[in-house]
XYZ file of N, CA and C in Angstrom:
792
model
N 0.838 -1.224 0.000
C 0.000 0.000 0.000
C 0.863 1.261 0.000
N 2.007 1.185 0.795
C 2.905 2.363 0.827
C 3.525 2.600 -0.544
N 3.943 1.517 -1.226
C 4.534 1.680 -2.566
C 3.488 2.205 -3.551
N 2.253 1.701 -3.414
C 1.194 2.215 -4.295
C 0.926 3.682 -4.039
N 0.967 4.079 -2.772
C 0.755 5.494 -2.440
C 1.840 6.372 -3.029
N 3.102 5.887 -2.990
C 4.217 6.655 -3.558
C 4.060 6.813 -5.073
N 3.624 5.727 -5.729
C 3.433 5.818 -7.188
C 2.343 6.833 -7.535
N 1.295 6.830 -6.737
C 0.206 7.792 -6.995
C 0.682 9.223 -6.791
N 1.526 9.426 -5.734
C 2.059 10.774 -5.494
C 2.935 11.221 -6.648
N 3.784 10.295 -7.159
C 4.651 10.659 -8.290
C 3.802 11.016 -9.530
N 2.741 10.218 -9.791
C 1.875 10.521 -10.921
C 1.172 11.875 -10.742
N 0.750 12.151 -9.508
C 0.113 13.441 -9.243
C 1.057 14.602 -9.483
N 2.329 14.421 -9.093
C 3.329 15.474 -9.319
C 3.557 15.694 -10.819
N 3.580 14.568 -11.585
C 3.744 14.702 -13.034
C 2.557 15.469 -13.627
N 1.347 15.102 -13.174
C 0.158 15.813 -13.675
C 0.192 17.292 -13.275
N 0.670 17.584 -12.092
C 0.740 18.970 -11.628
C 1.709 19.781 -12.479
N 2.923 19.159 -12.754
C 3.900 19.854 -13.599
C 3.348 20.056 -15.012
N 2.643 19.015 -15.511
C 2.036 19.155 -16.851
C 0.958 20.237 -16.832
N 0.170 20.318 -15.781
C -0.854 21.362 -15.676
C -0.224 22.744 -15.655
N 0.926 22.871 -14.970
C 1.620 24.161 -14.949
C 2.066 24.562 -16.361
N 2.600 23.576 -17.106
C 3.031 23.878 -18.479
C 1.836 24.287 -19.344
N 0.725 23.570 -19.170
C -0.481 23.944 -19.931
C -0.986 25.325 -19.543
N -0.885 25.665 -18.268
C -1.299 26.991 -17.814
C -0.427 28.074 -18.427
N 0.897 27.794 -18.498
C 1.809 28.758 -19.120
C 1.479 28.920 -20.607
N 1.177 27.781 -21.291
C 0.797 27.870 -22.699
C -0.498 28.657 -22.864
N -1.444 28.406 -21.955
C -2.721 29.109 -22.014
C -2.520 30.615 -21.875
N -1.686 31.014 -20.877
C -1.425 32.440 -20.683
C -0.701 33.041 -21.882
N 0.217 32.266 -22.475
C 0.937 32.742 -23.652
C -0.030 32.951 -24.829
N -0.956 31.987 -25.006
C -1.946 32.106 -26.082
C -2.867 33.305 -25.833
N -3.256 33.532 -24.583
C -4.109 34.677 -24.253
C -3.398 35.996 -24.541
N -2.082 36.060 -24.176
C -1.325 37.287 -24.488
C -1.243 37.497 -25.997
N -1.041 36.395 -26.743
C -0.974 36.497 -28.210
C -2.318 36.956 -28.785
N -3.408 36.417 -28.235
C -4.732 36.821 -28.711
C -5.016 38.283 -28.417
N -4.563 38.747 -27.236
C -4.759 40.171 -26.912
C -3.983 41.058 -27.872
N -2.747 40.616 -28.217
C -1.963 41.395 -29.173
C -2.653 41.420 -30.534
N -3.159 40.230 -30.942
C -3.877 40.189 -32.227
C -5.145 41.037 -32.182
N -5.851 41.007 -31.050
C -7.051 41.827 -30.906
C -6.738 43.309 -31.013
N -5.659 43.735 -30.353
C -5.246 45.151 -30.453
C -4.863 45.496 -31.885
N -4.165 44.551 -32.556
C -3.758 44.808 -33.939
C -4.977 44.908 -34.856
N -5.936 43.983 -34.668
C -7.155 44.009 -35.485
C -7.937 45.295 -35.241
N -8.021 45.717 -33.981
C -8.725 46.963 -33.662
C -8.036 48.154 -34.318
N -6.706 48.145 -34.295
C -5.955 49.236 -34.918
C -6.169 49.235 -36.431
N -6.076 48.032 -37.040
C -6.265 47.937 -38.488
C -7.702 48.294 -38.885
N -8.659 47.900 -38.040
C -10.059 48.237 -38.319
C -10.264 49.746 -38.300
N -9.653 50.412 -37.338
C -9.750 51.867 -37.253
C -9.091 52.510 -38.482
N -7.910 51.976 -38.876
C -7.234 52.514 -40.060
C -8.077 52.289 -41.315
N -8.714 51.091 -41.409
C -9.558 50.798 -42.562
C -10.769 51.724 -42.602
N -11.374 51.956 -41.431
C -12.512 52.866 -41.366
C -12.099 54.274 -41.779
N -10.911 54.688 -41.339
C -10.406 56.014 -41.722
C -10.192 56.100 -43.229
N -9.635 55.021 -43.812
C -9.417 55.008 -45.252
C -10.745 55.030 -46.015
N -11.726 54.292 -45.493
C -13.053 54.309 -46.126
C -13.642 55.717 -46.098
N -13.516 56.393 -44.968
C -14.022 57.758 -44.871
C -13.286 58.693 -45.833
N -11.965 58.506 -45.911
C -11.178 59.326 -46.837
C -11.594 59.049 -48.279
N -11.782 57.763 -48.609
C -12.213 57.395 -49.954
C -13.601 57.950 -50.251
N -14.487 57.879 -49.260
C -15.838 58.419 -49.453
C -15.797 59.925 -49.700
N -14.943 60.631 -48.980
C -14.811 62.079 -49.188
C -14.274 62.389 -50.577
N -13.294 61.573 -51.030
C -12.766 61.777 -52.385
C -13.846 61.533 -53.432
N -14.592 60.443 -53.254
C -15.674 60.157 -54.198
C -16.702 61.274 -54.192
N -17.051 61.715 -53.005
C -18.042 62.790 -52.884
C -17.555 64.056 -53.575
N -16.264 64.389 -53.388
C -15.698 65.575 -54.036
C -15.739 65.448 -55.545
N -15.342 64.280 -56.066
C -15.356 64.066 -57.515
C -16.774 64.167 -58.074
N -17.744 63.581 -57.349
C -19.125 63.594 -57.837
C -19.681 65.011 -57.839
N -19.411 65.774 -56.786
C -19.919 67.148 -56.730
C -19.269 68.014 -57.806
N -17.984 67.784 -58.080
C -17.331 68.511 -59.175
C -17.940 68.105 -60.519
N -18.174 66.803 -60.686
C -18.742 66.303 -61.935
C -20.119 66.900 -62.196
N -20.942 66.970 -61.145
C -22.320 67.440 -61.320
C -22.437 68.958 -61.254
N -21.398 69.651 -60.891
C -21.450 71.109 -60.898
C -20.817 71.708 -62.151
N -19.854 70.991 -62.739
C -19.136 71.527 -63.894
C -19.639 70.917 -65.204
N -19.787 69.587 -65.239
C -20.112 68.906 -66.492
C -21.585 68.548 -66.588
N -22.144 68.005 -65.507
C -23.535 67.547 -65.528
C -24.362 68.244 -64.450
N -24.515 69.555 -64.513
C -25.368 70.206 -63.507
C -26.830 69.797 -63.676
N -27.458 69.445 -62.563
C -28.865 69.055 -62.573
C -29.625 70.048 -61.714
N -30.610 70.691 -62.312
C -31.347 71.737 -61.601
C -32.836 71.590 -61.849
N -33.592 72.174 -60.946
C -35.038 72.206 -61.080
C -35.433 73.476 -61.814
N -36.230 73.319 -62.870
C -36.633 74.446 -63.714
C -38.136 74.641 -63.563
N -38.524 75.812 -63.143
C -39.947 76.131 -63.023
C -40.537 76.343 -64.410
N -41.666 75.707 -64.645
C -42.342 75.884 -65.924
C -43.254 77.097 -65.866
N -43.529 77.637 -67.032
C -44.393 78.823 -67.104
C -45.854 78.448 -67.240
N -46.139 77.140 -67.096
C -47.517 76.686 -67.218
C -48.372 77.215 -66.079
N -49.492 77.747 -66.354
C -50.384 78.245 -65.322
C -51.313 77.135 -64.893
N -51.698 77.191 -63.675
C -52.626 76.202 -63.145
C -53.947 76.306 -63.900
N -54.437 75.198 -64.483
C -55.714 75.266 -65.218
C -56.862 75.721 -64.347
N -56.757 75.480 -63.057
C -57.819 75.951 -62.168
C -57.857 77.473 -62.130
N -56.659 78.102 -62.145
C -56.600 79.564 -62.135
C -57.140 80.144 -63.426
N -56.745 79.534 -64.562
C -57.184 80.038 -65.852
C -58.693 79.906 -65.982
N -59.205 78.761 -65.561
C -60.645 78.538 -65.676
C -61.425 79.477 -64.774
N -60.878 79.743 -63.609
C -61.602 80.614 -62.690
C -61.647 82.048 -63.193
N -60.601 82.455 -63.940
C -60.594 83.804 -64.485
C -61.591 83.926 -65.631
N -61.732 82.842 -66.430
C -62.629 82.914 -67.581
C -64.082 82.677 -67.201
N -64.289 82.057 -66.066
C -65.652 81.781 -65.637
C -65.800 82.198 -64.184
N -66.348 83.375 -63.968
C -66.473 83.886 -62.600
C -67.478 83.096 -61.783
N -68.338 82.351 -62.475
C -69.361 81.606 -61.749
C -68.849 80.269 -61.229
N -67.621 79.930 -61.568
C -67.087 78.635 -61.142
C -66.942 78.608 -59.624
N -67.351 77.531 -59.015
C -67.293 77.421 -57.557
C -65.882 77.069 -57.105
N -65.607 77.373 -55.831
C -64.285 77.065 -55.277
C -64.030 75.574 -55.220
N -65.074 74.770 -55.060
C -64.886 73.317 -55.012
C -64.394 72.789 -56.352
N -64.920 73.358 -57.446
C -64.466 72.934 -58.773
C -63.009 73.312 -58.988
N -62.619 74.501 -58.542
C -61.231 74.941 -58.664
C -60.304 74.006 -57.901
N -60.679 73.665 -56.695
C -59.839 72.789 -55.885
C -59.748 71.396 -56.498
N -60.856 70.927 -57.114
C -60.819 69.614 -57.741
C -59.904 69.604 -58.960
N -59.919 70.687 -59.731
C -59.013 70.772 -60.871
C -57.560 70.785 -60.423
N -57.274 71.538 -59.366
C -55.902 71.594 -58.852
C -55.454 70.236 -58.329
N -56.384 69.545 -57.676
C -56.046 68.220 -57.149
C -55.808 67.229 -58.285
N -56.620 67.328 -59.342
C -56.462 66.418 -60.476
C -55.119 66.623 -61.169
N -54.651 67.866 -61.198
C -53.367 68.141 -61.853
C -52.205 67.563 -61.060
N -52.387 67.355 -59.765
C -51.318 66.817 -58.924
C -51.469 65.312 -58.717
N -52.299 64.657 -59.535
C -52.549 63.232 -59.374
C -52.050 62.479 -60.596
N -51.405 61.329 -60.360
C -50.850 60.507 -61.431
C -51.363 59.089 -61.288
N -51.687 58.479 -62.415
C -52.136 57.073 -62.405
C -50.917 56.192 -62.529
N -50.597 55.437 -61.479
C -49.366 54.647 -61.440
C -49.680 53.262 -60.902
N -49.287 52.241 -61.677
C -49.411 50.838 -61.262
C -50.835 50.494 -60.816
N -51.817 50.933 -61.590
C -53.186 50.548 -61.318
C -53.888 51.354 -60.245
N -53.252 52.442 -59.757
C -53.927 53.245 -58.746
C -53.504 54.700 -58.909
N -54.330 55.577 -58.363
C -54.044 57.014 -58.427
C -53.192 57.416 -57.229
N -52.081 58.104 -57.512
C -51.190 58.552 -56.438
C -51.004 60.057 -56.555
N -50.781 60.673 -55.413
C -50.575 62.124 -55.371
C -49.144 62.440 -55.739
N -48.942 63.386 -56.647
C -47.606 63.799 -57.087
C -47.551 65.314 -56.998
N -46.917 65.812 -55.950
C -46.894 67.259 -55.714
C -46.141 68.013 -56.791
N -45.196 67.323 -57.484
C -44.371 68.012 -58.473
C -44.930 67.876 -59.885
N -45.999 67.112 -60.034
C -46.510 66.820 -61.366
C -46.958 68.093 -62.080
N -46.255 68.402 -63.207
C -46.650 69.528 -64.030
C -46.115 70.860 -63.559
N -45.621 70.960 -62.328
C -45.168 72.246 -61.828
C -43.759 72.575 -62.288
N -42.888 71.572 -62.352
C -41.491 71.805 -62.660
C -40.977 70.756 -63.626
N -39.829 71.063 -64.205
C -39.067 70.102 -64.986
C -37.657 70.072 -64.416
N -36.899 69.034 -64.752
C -35.530 68.894 -64.280
C -34.606 68.984 -65.485
N -33.599 69.850 -65.399
C -32.652 70.027 -66.499
C -31.323 69.373 -66.158
N -30.587 68.994 -67.217
C -29.257 68.425 -67.056
C -28.347 69.041 -68.102
N -27.196 69.502 -67.687
C -26.166 70.179 -68.500
C -26.605 71.543 -69.013
N -27.820 71.970 -68.734
C -28.262 73.289 -69.173
C -29.767 73.409 -69.092
N -30.286 74.630 -68.973
C -31.732 74.819 -68.799
C -32.550 74.445 -70.018
N -31.920 74.251 -71.173
C -32.670 73.924 -72.383
C -32.810 72.414 -72.588
N -32.101 71.605 -71.813
C -32.209 70.148 -71.911
C -32.936 69.666 -70.670
N -34.217 69.400 -70.798
C -35.049 69.109 -69.634
C -35.847 67.828 -69.857
N -36.303 67.267 -68.761
C -37.216 66.128 -68.776
C -38.462 66.494 -67.983
N -39.625 66.064 -68.431
C -40.832 66.272 -67.613
C -40.666 65.603 -66.258
N -41.055 66.295 -65.223
C -40.844 65.772 -63.874
C -41.670 64.531 -63.594
N -42.827 64.388 -64.248
C -43.726 63.280 -63.943
C -43.385 61.998 -64.690
N -42.286 61.995 -65.470
C -41.878 60.791 -66.170
C -42.672 60.484 -67.419
N -43.423 61.455 -67.924
C -44.215 61.258 -69.148
C -43.360 61.654 -70.352
N -42.814 60.655 -71.061
C -41.957 60.903 -72.218
C -42.668 60.561 -73.522
N -43.997 60.643 -73.514
C -44.764 60.270 -74.698
C -44.472 61.193 -75.876
N -43.964 62.406 -75.617
C -43.656 63.322 -76.718
C -42.594 62.734 -77.638
N -41.720 61.875 -77.094
C -40.665 61.292 -77.925
C -41.236 60.335 -78.964
N -41.950 59.285 -78.485
C -42.417 58.309 -79.466
C -43.572 58.853 -80.300
N -44.256 59.890 -79.819
C -45.254 60.543 -80.674
C -44.570 61.223 -81.845
N -43.429 61.860 -81.562
C -42.657 62.510 -82.625
C -42.091 61.481 -83.593
N -41.629 60.332 -83.078
C -41.094 59.272 -83.934
C -42.180 58.748 -84.866
N -43.379 58.525 -84.319
C -44.479 58.055 -85.155
C -44.832 59.081 -86.223
N -44.777 60.366 -85.858
C -45.093 61.417 -86.833
C -44.042 61.492 -87.926
N -42.755 61.268 -87.556
C -41.684 61.327 -88.547
C -41.804 60.205 -89.564
N -42.408 59.067 -89.163
C -42.562 57.954 -90.089
C -43.514 58.302 -91.228
N -44.476 59.164 -90.942
C -45.480 59.530 -91.948
C -45.172 60.849 -92.630
N -44.193 61.618 -92.123
C -43.867 62.932 -92.683
C -42.488 62.869 -93.321
N -42.399 63.240 -94.569
C -41.135 63.236 -95.289
C -40.479 64.607 -95.191
N -39.150 64.635 -95.417
C -38.451 65.901 -95.416
C -37.630 66.078 -94.163
N -36.696 67.058 -94.201
C -35.817 67.274 -93.035
C -36.581 67.841 -91.852
N -36.063 67.549 -90.680
C -36.687 68.045 -89.451
C -36.060 69.387 -89.086
N -36.856 70.425 -89.096
C -36.344 71.771 -88.829
C -36.709 72.259 -87.440
N -37.366 71.420 -86.649
C -37.795 71.856 -85.325
C -36.693 71.558 -84.311
N -35.814 72.535 -84.093
C -34.694 72.329 -83.176
C -35.154 72.298 -81.720
N -36.304 72.881 -81.448
C -36.800 72.897 -80.072
C -37.835 71.808 -79.824
N -37.858 70.834 -80.690
C -38.799 69.738 -80.512
C -38.563 69.062 -79.174
N -39.619 68.848 -78.369
C -39.420 68.208 -77.060
C -38.820 66.818 -77.164
N -39.034 66.139 -78.299
C -38.435 64.816 -78.467
C -36.920 64.904 -78.495
N -36.380 65.976 -79.060
C -34.931 66.165 -79.083
C -34.400 66.386 -77.671
N -35.060 67.232 -76.905
C -34.574 67.507 -75.545
C -34.710 66.276 -74.659
N -35.780 65.504 -74.841
C -35.950 64.284 -74.053
C -34.831 63.297 -74.365
N -34.558 63.109 -75.656
C -33.506 62.186 -76.061
C -32.150 62.630 -75.532
N -31.851 63.934 -75.638
C -30.568 64.442 -75.162
C -30.445 64.310 -73.644
N -31.513 64.630 -72.918
C -31.468 64.545 -71.460
C -31.255 63.108 -70.999
N -31.941 62.159 -71.627
C -31.760 60.756 -71.264
C -30.365 60.267 -71.639
N -29.838 60.781 -72.728
C -28.476 60.441 -73.147
C -27.463 60.900 -72.093
N -27.572 62.160 -71.668
C -26.659 62.681 -70.640
C -26.851 61.966 -69.308
N -28.099 61.650 -68.979
C -28.369 60.944 -67.719
C -27.704 59.567 -67.724
N -27.774 58.874 -68.856
C -27.126 57.567 -68.962
C -25.619 57.684 -68.807
N -25.042 58.691 -69.443
C -23.595 58.883 -69.325
C -23.206 59.207 -67.883
N -23.990 60.035 -67.211
C -23.700 60.385 -65.826
C -23.822 59.175 -64.914
N -24.868 58.366 -65.118
C -25.067 57.182 -64.273
C -23.914 56.199 -64.439
N -23.474 55.975 -65.673
C -22.347 55.065 -65.890
C -21.070 55.593 -65.261
N -20.866 56.903 -65.304
C -19.687 57.489 -64.669
C -19.767 57.379 -63.151
N -20.961 57.619 -62.588
C -21.135 57.495 -61.137
C -20.887 56.067 -60.666
N -21.298 55.084 -61.471
C -21.065 53.694 -61.062
C -19.577 53.383 -60.985
N -18.776 54.010 -61.852
C -17.326 53.813 -61.798
C -16.725 54.501 -60.576
N -17.166 55.722 -60.303
C -16.626 56.458 -59.160
C -17.004 55.772 -57.854
N -18.247 55.331 -57.746
C -18.734 54.716 -56.504
C -18.390 53.234 -56.414
N -17.880 52.656 -57.502
C -17.541 51.224 -57.529
C -18.775 50.375 -57.230
N -19.867 50.704 -57.911
C -21.130 49.975 -57.745
C -21.522 49.391 -59.101
N -21.725 48.093 -59.150
C -22.146 47.448 -60.392
C -23.625 47.717 -60.640
N -23.936 48.148 -61.862
C -25.316 48.461 -62.217
C -26.057 47.188 -62.637
N -27.337 47.068 -62.278
C -28.087 45.858 -62.634
C -28.439 45.775 -64.111
N -28.547 46.932 -64.787
C -28.913 46.948 -66.195
C -27.793 47.578 -67.012
N -27.574 47.048 -68.202
C -26.504 47.555 -69.070
C -27.075 48.551 -70.065
N -26.543 49.772 -70.012
C -26.898 50.824 -70.965
C -25.613 51.416 -71.516
N -25.497 51.428 -72.837
C -24.259 51.897 -73.465
C -24.378 53.378 -73.814
N -23.253 54.087 -73.705
C -23.248 55.523 -74.036
C -21.963 55.900 -74.759
N -21.551 55.086 -75.710
C -20.293 55.355 -76.411
C -20.468 55.078 -77.897
N -19.462 55.492 -78.686
C -19.439 55.240 -80.113
C -18.616 53.991 -80.394
N -19.116 53.120 -81.244
C -18.367 51.934 -81.616
C -17.450 52.251 -82.789
N -16.546 51.325 -83.112
C -15.526 51.598 -84.133
C -16.118 51.772 -85.520
N -17.289 51.233 -85.750
C -17.904 51.349 -87.066
C -18.555 52.708 -87.286
N -18.358 53.651 -86.321
C -18.919 54.999 -86.381
C -20.433 55.002 -86.280
N -21.036 53.861 -85.990
C -22.466 53.834 -85.772
C -22.734 54.023 -84.292
N -23.744 54.797 -83.982
C -24.023 55.082 -82.585
C -24.506 53.831 -81.871
N -23.878 53.539 -80.747
C -24.278 52.393 -79.942
C -24.984 52.857 -78.677
N -25.442 54.087 -78.685
C -26.113 54.641 -77.506
C -27.589 54.307 -77.549
N -28.162 54.073 -76.395
C -29.567 53.693 -76.335
C -30.485 54.818 -76.796
N -30.109 56.079 -76.551
C -31.022 57.189 -76.788
C -30.573 58.119 -77.908
N -29.285 58.276 -78.136
C -28.815 59.278 -79.090
C -28.463 58.694 -80.452
N -28.950 57.522 -80.736
C -28.725 56.953 -82.052
C -29.926 57.165 -82.950
N -30.344 56.083 -83.586
C -31.517 56.158 -84.450
C -32.781 56.304 -83.604
N -33.841 56.746 -84.264
C -35.108 56.898 -83.553
C -35.599 55.537 -83.058
N -35.920 55.457 -81.792
C -36.335 54.206 -81.188
C -37.845 54.043 -81.263
N -38.259 52.805 -81.412
C -39.690 52.525 -81.348
C -40.169 52.728 -79.914
N -41.480 52.759 -79.759
C -42.034 52.980 -78.415
C -41.600 51.880 -77.455
N -41.569 50.630 -77.945
C -41.183 49.508 -77.074
C -39.722 49.621 -76.648
N -38.831 49.878 -77.617
C -37.403 49.978 -77.278
C -37.132 51.186 -76.400
N -37.802 52.299 -76.695
C -37.587 53.499 -75.893
C -38.055 53.279 -74.450
N -39.254 52.729 -74.270
C -39.774 52.484 -72.919
C -38.881 51.506 -72.172
N -38.404 50.487 -72.863
C -37.525 49.500 -72.239
C -36.221 50.145 -71.778
N -35.641 51.023 -72.609
C -34.399 51.691 -72.237
C -34.605 52.630 -71.050
N -35.742 53.341 -71.033
C -36.031 54.239 -69.914
C -36.174 53.446 -68.613
N -36.837 52.300 -68.675
C -36.988 51.470 -67.478
C -35.631 50.992 -66.966
N -34.745 50.626 -67.876
C -33.403 50.193 -67.465
C -32.641 51.338 -66.820
N -32.760 52.545 -67.383
C -32.088 53.699 -66.802
C -32.638 54.012 -65.416
N -33.960 53.997 -65.271
C -34.562 54.268 -63.963
C -34.144 53.223 -62.931
N -34.044 51.961 -63.362
C -33.608 50.902 -62.441
C -32.175 51.139 -61.977
N -31.295 51.555 -62.888
C -29.902 51.832 -62.507
C -29.811 53.000 -61.530
N -30.607 54.039 -61.783
C -30.589 55.204 -60.889
C -31.074 54.815 -59.500
N -32.168 54.064 -59.424
C -32.679 53.635 -58.124
C -31.656 52.743 -57.409
N -30.965 51.892 -58.157
C -29.946 51.024 -57.546
C -28.829 51.862 -56.924
N -28.394 52.906 -57.626
C -27.373 53.797 -57.063
C -27.905 54.528 -55.830
N -29.158 54.960 -55.892
C -29.761 55.647 -54.744
C -29.815 54.715 -53.528
N -30.192 53.467 -53.748
C -30.241 52.519 -52.637
C -28.850 52.291 -52.055
N -27.837 52.212 -52.925
C -26.476 51.944 -52.441
C -25.937 53.099 -51.610
N -26.430 54.313 -51.857
C -25.954 55.485 -51.121
C -26.923 55.905 -50.018
N -27.905 55.064 -49.734
C -28.863 55.280 -48.644
C -29.617 56.601 -48.783
N -30.058 56.898 -50.008
C -30.905 58.071 -50.217
C -32.258 57.806 -49.549
N -32.818 58.838 -48.958
C -34.108 58.715 -48.279
C -35.157 58.162 -49.245
N -35.734 57.022 -48.902
C -36.686 56.365 -49.793
C -37.949 57.194 -50.008
N -38.290 58.036 -49.055
C -39.496 58.857 -49.194
C -39.357 59.880 -50.318
N -38.128 60.179 -50.728
C -37.906 61.164 -51.783
C -37.961 60.560 -53.171
N -37.847 59.243 -53.277
C -37.692 58.593 -54.573
C -39.051 58.248 -55.179
N -39.063 58.248 -56.516
C -40.245 57.860 -57.272
C -39.750 57.052 -58.474
N -40.343 55.909 -58.769
C -39.799 55.040 -59.823
C -39.798 55.650 -61.216
N -40.590 56.704 -61.460
C -40.671 57.298 -62.793
C -39.909 58.614 -62.920
N -39.449 59.177 -61.810
C -38.796 60.496 -61.840
C -37.298 60.325 -62.086
N -36.921 60.258 -63.352
C -35.551 59.926 -63.731
C -34.544 60.934 -63.176
N -34.644 62.183 -63.606
C -33.659 63.182 -63.221
C -33.840 63.651 -61.780
N -35.069 63.627 -61.271
C -35.269 64.054 -59.883
C -34.599 63.062 -58.923
N -34.728 61.763 -59.196
C -34.024 60.774 -58.370
C -32.513 60.972 -58.463
N -32.042 61.262 -59.678
C -30.608 61.492 -59.873
C -30.156 62.753 -59.137
N -31.012 63.761 -59.116
C -30.699 65.001 -58.407
C -30.589 64.758 -56.905
N -31.485 63.949 -56.349
C -31.399 63.611 -54.932
C -30.128 62.805 -54.638
N -29.733 61.943 -55.576
C -28.541 61.114 -55.366
C -27.283 61.965 -55.237
N -27.096 62.932 -56.128
C -25.859 63.718 -56.167
C -25.979 65.005 -55.365
N -27.030 65.165 -54.606
C -27.206 66.375 -53.812
C -26.166 66.447 -52.691
N -25.609 67.636 -52.400
C -24.685 67.760 -51.270
C -25.320 67.392 -49.939
N -26.659 67.381 -49.873
C -27.355 67.017 -48.629
C -27.413 65.522 -48.397
N -27.016 64.717 -49.396
C -26.993 63.261 -49.221
C -25.817 62.878 -48.337
N -26.118 62.511 -47.101
C -25.073 62.289 -46.094
C -24.137 61.135 -46.451
N -24.665 60.069 -47.038
C -23.867 58.869 -47.298
C -23.295 58.816 -48.707
N -23.329 59.927 -49.424
C -22.803 59.932 -50.792
C -21.308 59.624 -50.770
N -20.923 58.579 -51.505
C -19.526 58.163 -51.558
C -19.215 56.920 -50.763
N -20.214 56.377 -50.049
C -19.960 55.218 -49.201
C -19.623 53.983 -50.039
């Protein structure tokens, strides 16, 4: 029994020495983990600083781009409220009729239901200059109406102020701006829209080439609107400001200096 007790004591001492070595290894690993944790925290802070610096650079480039090359502004139209005109021509018109006309002018039929649009008909949005504008309510029917008319009318087009020309030019510039913004922000666009000349000298642009049919034109506009909304979502633009049909207005909100997360 005494010899067995001695053997047990020796084994216990071996286990104790081994436990001490394991404890030293454990403490060494904990010190190493703390060093790695401090290093990761330092690198994370440096990475966050670099992200902020990169975001500021992107924001600066975008604001320069949209102030010098692609300025986007709201243009007040000279259209008078039909309720005002009607009330002047008919003194007997009741105030309820006037208010109903004003309300109807601010209402848009969208996706099977009537929605209120405070900007409908009041303003237009210009890009690169006050003469290149898009209707604020997203109604580009003047373009394909002009295309249909050109099919039946022979001879050169002498109407330089044709709204179809300004619509086509504005959408062309908007596409070029969106593609440039995707490069600056490093955001892949969900839809592909080309805005360049191919080697055969034929225009490969969706809007500034040959006259598009109503189907192709509507399809291209939808792709452009989808790309703009995708950029707005990536930069955390306030969703309450966005409208799926307001091409340039959504773009204006995206590149606005008030957009806090622009460049993220």
